[in-house]
Coordinates of N, CA and C in Angstrom, one line a residue:
M23 N -75.6 18.0 10.9 CA -75.3 16.7 10.3 C -75.0 16.9 8.8
A24 N -73.9 16.3 8.4 CA -73.4 16.5 7.0 C -74.2 15.5 6.1
T25 N -74.6 16.0 5.0 CA -75.2 15.2 4.0 C -74.3 15.0 2.8
R26 N -74.4 13.9 2.1 CA -73.5 13.6 1.0 C -74.2 14.2 -0.3
T27 N -73.5 15.0 -1.0 CA -74.0 15.6 -2.2 C -73.6 14.7 -3.4
K28 N -72.5 14.1 -3.3 CA -72.0 13.2 -4.3 C -71.9 11.8 -3.8
S29 N -72.1 10.8 -4.6 CA -72.0 9.4 -4.2 C -70.5 9.1 -4.2
K30 N -70.0 8.7 -3.1 CA -68.5 8.4 -3.0 C -68.4 6.9 -2.6
A31 N -67.3 6.4 -3.0 CA -67.0 5.0 -2.7 C -66.9 4.8 -1.1
P32 N -67.3 3.7 -0.6 CA -67.3 3.6 0.8 C -65.8 3.3 1.3
N33 N -65.5 3.7 2.5 CA -64.2 3.3 3.0 C -64.2 1.8 3.3
F34 N -63.1 1.3 3.8 CA -62.9 -0.1 4.0 C -63.9 -0.6 5.0
E35 N -64.1 0.1 6.1 CA -65.0 -0.3 7.2 C -66.4 -0.3 6.7
E36 N -66.8 0.7 6.0 CA -68.2 0.7 5.5 C -68.4 -0.4 4.5
A37 N -67.5 -0.7 3.6 CA -67.6 -1.8 2.7 C -67.7 -3.1 3.4
T38 N -66.9 -3.3 4.4 CA -67.0 -4.6 5.2 C -68.3 -4.7 5.9
A39 N -68.8 -3.6 6.4 CA -70.2 -3.7 7.1 C -71.3 -4.0 6.1
R40 N -71.2 -3.4 4.9 CA -72.2 -3.6 3.9 C -72.1 -5.1 3.4
L41 N -70.9 -5.6 3.2 CA -70.7 -7.0 2.8 C -71.3 -7.9 3.8
E42 N -71.2 -7.7 5.1 CA -71.8 -8.5 6.1 C -73.4 -8.5 5.9
E43 N -73.9 -7.3 5.7 CA -75.3 -7.2 5.4 C -75.8 -8.0 4.2
I44 N -75.0 -7.9 3.2 CA -75.3 -8.6 1.9 C -75.3 -10.1 2.2
V45 N -74.3 -10.6 2.9 CA -74.2 -12.1 3.2 C -75.5 -12.5 4.0
A46 N -75.9 -11.7 5.0 CA -77.1 -12.0 5.7 C -78.3 -12.1 4.8
R47 N -78.4 -11.1 3.9 CA -79.6 -11.1 3.0 C -79.6 -12.3 2.1
V48 N -78.4 -12.6 1.6 CA -78.3 -13.7 0.6 C -78.6 -15.0 1.3
N49 N -78.3 -15.2 2.6 CA -78.5 -16.4 3.4 C -80.0 -16.4 3.9
D50 N -80.7 -15.4 3.7 CA -82.1 -15.3 4.2 C -83.0 -16.1 3.1
P51 N -83.7 -17.1 3.5 CA -84.5 -17.9 2.6 C -85.6 -17.1 1.9
E52 N -85.9 -15.9 2.4 CA -86.9 -15.1 1.9 C -86.4 -14.2 0.7
T53 N -85.1 -14.2 0.5 CA -84.5 -13.3 -0.5 C -84.7 -14.0 -1.9
G54 N -85.3 -13.3 -2.8 CA -85.6 -13.9 -4.1 C -84.3 -13.9 -5.0
L55 N -84.4 -14.7 -6.1 CA -83.3 -14.8 -7.0 C -82.8 -13.5 -7.6
E56 N -83.7 -12.7 -8.0 CA -83.3 -11.4 -8.6 C -82.6 -10.5 -7.6
D57 N -83.1 -10.5 -6.4 CA -82.4 -9.8 -5.3 C -81.1 -10.3 -5.0
M58 N -80.9 -11.6 -5.1 CA -79.6 -12.3 -4.8 C -78.6 -11.9 -5.9
I59 N -79.1 -11.8 -7.1 CA -78.2 -11.4 -8.2 C -77.8 -10.0 -8.0
A60 N -78.7 -9.1 -7.7 CA -78.3 -7.7 -7.5 C -77.4 -7.6 -6.3
L61 N -77.6 -8.3 -5.2 CA -76.7 -8.3 -4.1 C -75.3 -8.8 -4.4
A62 N -75.3 -9.9 -5.2 CA -74.0 -10.4 -5.6 C -73.2 -9.4 -6.4
A63 N -73.9 -8.7 -7.3 CA -73.2 -7.7 -8.1 C -72.7 -6.5 -7.2
E64 N -73.5 -6.1 -6.3 CA -73.0 -5.1 -5.3 C -71.9 -5.6 -4.5
G65 N -72.0 -6.8 -4.1 CA -70.9 -7.4 -3.3 C -69.6 -7.5 -4.0
L66 N -69.6 -7.9 -5.3 CA -68.4 -7.9 -6.1 C -67.8 -6.5 -6.3
T67 N -68.6 -5.5 -6.5 CA -68.1 -4.2 -6.6 C -67.4 -3.8 -5.3
L68 N -68.1 -4.1 -4.1 CA -67.5 -3.8 -2.8 C -66.2 -4.5 -2.6
I69 N -66.1 -5.8 -3.0 CA -64.9 -6.5 -2.9 C -63.7 -5.9 -3.7
R70 N -64.0 -5.6 -4.9 CA -63.0 -4.9 -5.8 C -62.5 -3.6 -5.2
S71 N -63.5 -2.8 -4.7 CA -63.1 -1.6 -4.1 C -62.2 -1.8 -2.8
S72 N -62.6 -2.8 -2.0 CA -61.8 -3.1 -0.8 C -60.4 -3.6 -1.2
E73 N -60.3 -4.4 -2.2 CA -59.0 -4.9 -2.6 C -58.1 -3.7 -3.0
K74 N -58.7 -2.8 -3.7 CA -58.0 -1.6 -4.2 C -57.5 -0.8 -3.0
L75 N -58.4 -0.6 -2.0 CA -58.0 0.1 -0.8 C -56.9 -0.6 0.0
L76 N -57.0 -1.9 0.1 CA -55.9 -2.7 0.7 C -54.6 -2.6 0.0
A77 N -54.6 -2.6 -1.3 CA -53.4 -2.5 -2.1 C -52.8 -1.1 -1.9
E78 N -53.6 -0.1 -1.9 CA -53.1 1.3 -1.6 C -52.5 1.4 -0.2
A79 N -53.1 0.8 0.8 CA -52.6 0.8 2.1 C -51.3 0.1 2.2
E80 N -51.2 -1.0 1.5 CA -50.0 -1.8 1.5 C -48.8 -1.0 0.9
L81 N -49.1 -0.3 -0.2 CA -48.1 0.6 -0.9 C -47.7 1.7 0.1
K82 N -48.6 2.3 0.8 CA -48.2 3.3 1.7 C -47.3 2.8 2.8
I83 N -47.6 1.6 3.3 CA -46.8 1.0 4.4 C -45.4 0.7 3.8
R84 N -45.3 0.2 2.6 CA -44.0 -0.1 2.0 C -43.2 1.1 1.8
N85 N -43.9 2.2 1.4 CA -43.2 3.5 1.2 C -42.7 4.0 2.6
L86 N -43.5 3.9 3.6 CA -43.0 4.3 4.9 C -41.8 3.5 5.4
E87 N -41.9 2.2 5.2 CA -40.8 1.3 5.6 C -39.5 1.7 4.8
Q88 N -39.6 2.0 3.5 CA -38.5 2.4 2.7 C -37.9 3.7 3.2
A89 N -38.8 4.6 3.5 CA -38.4 5.9 4.0 C -37.6 5.8 5.4
E90 N -38.0 4.9 6.2 CA -37.4 4.7 7.5 C -36.2 3.8 7.4
A91 N -36.0 2.9 6.5 CA -34.9 2.0 6.4 C -33.6 2.7 6.4
P92 N -33.3 3.7 5.5 CA -32.0 4.3 5.5 C -31.7 5.1 6.8
A93 N -32.7 5.7 7.4 CA -32.4 6.4 8.7 C -32.1 5.5 9.8
S94 N -32.8 4.4 9.9 CA -32.6 3.5 11.1 C -31.5 2.5 10.9
A95 N -31.1 2.1 9.7 CA -30.1 1.1 9.4 C -29.4 1.4 8.1
P96 N -28.6 2.5 8.0 CA -27.9 2.8 6.8 C -26.9 1.8 6.3
H97 N -26.4 0.9 7.1 CA -25.4 0.0 6.7 C -25.9 -1.4 6.4
Q98 N -27.2 -1.6 6.6 CA -27.8 -2.9 6.3 C -28.2 -3.0 4.9
Q99 N -28.1 -4.3 4.4 CA -28.6 -4.6 3.0 C -30.0 -5.0 3.1
D100 N -30.6 -5.2 2.0 CA -32.0 -5.7 1.8 C -32.1 -7.0 2.6
D101 N -33.1 -7.2 3.5 CA -33.3 -8.4 4.3 C -33.6 -9.6 3.4
H102 N -34.1 -9.3 2.2 CA -34.5 -10.4 1.3 C -33.4 -10.9 0.4
A103 N -32.3 -10.2 0.4 CA -31.2 -10.5 -0.5 C -30.6 -11.9 -0.1
E104 N -30.1 -12.7 -1.1 CA -29.5 -13.9 -0.8 C -28.1 -13.7 -0.3
F105 N -27.7 -14.6 0.6 CA -26.3 -14.6 1.1 C -25.6 -15.8 0.7
S106 N -24.4 -15.6 0.1 CA -23.7 -16.7 -0.4 C -22.2 -16.6 0.0
L107 N -21.6 -17.7 0.3 CA -20.2 -17.7 0.6 C -19.3 -18.0 -0.6
I108 N -20.0 -18.4 -1.7 CA -19.3 -18.7 -2.9 C -19.1 -17.5 -3.8

């Protein structure tokens, strides 16, 4: 079994699972105010990390789409370009 020697940022799935745990703890009436504040801070860090991971994934997908576009349709223009008869 591998052990982590360095603390690393969680992947998207790990962050999502931890956020679900945090929500459950915050909704637990037994959770005190100080714990809620600490959980909220951890949750915000996980959200920011997840947003960064999603942005990176989106960029990779866009790069893949751009790399494929010339090979699959060299004569087509940008799908988002405006068309005008004037």
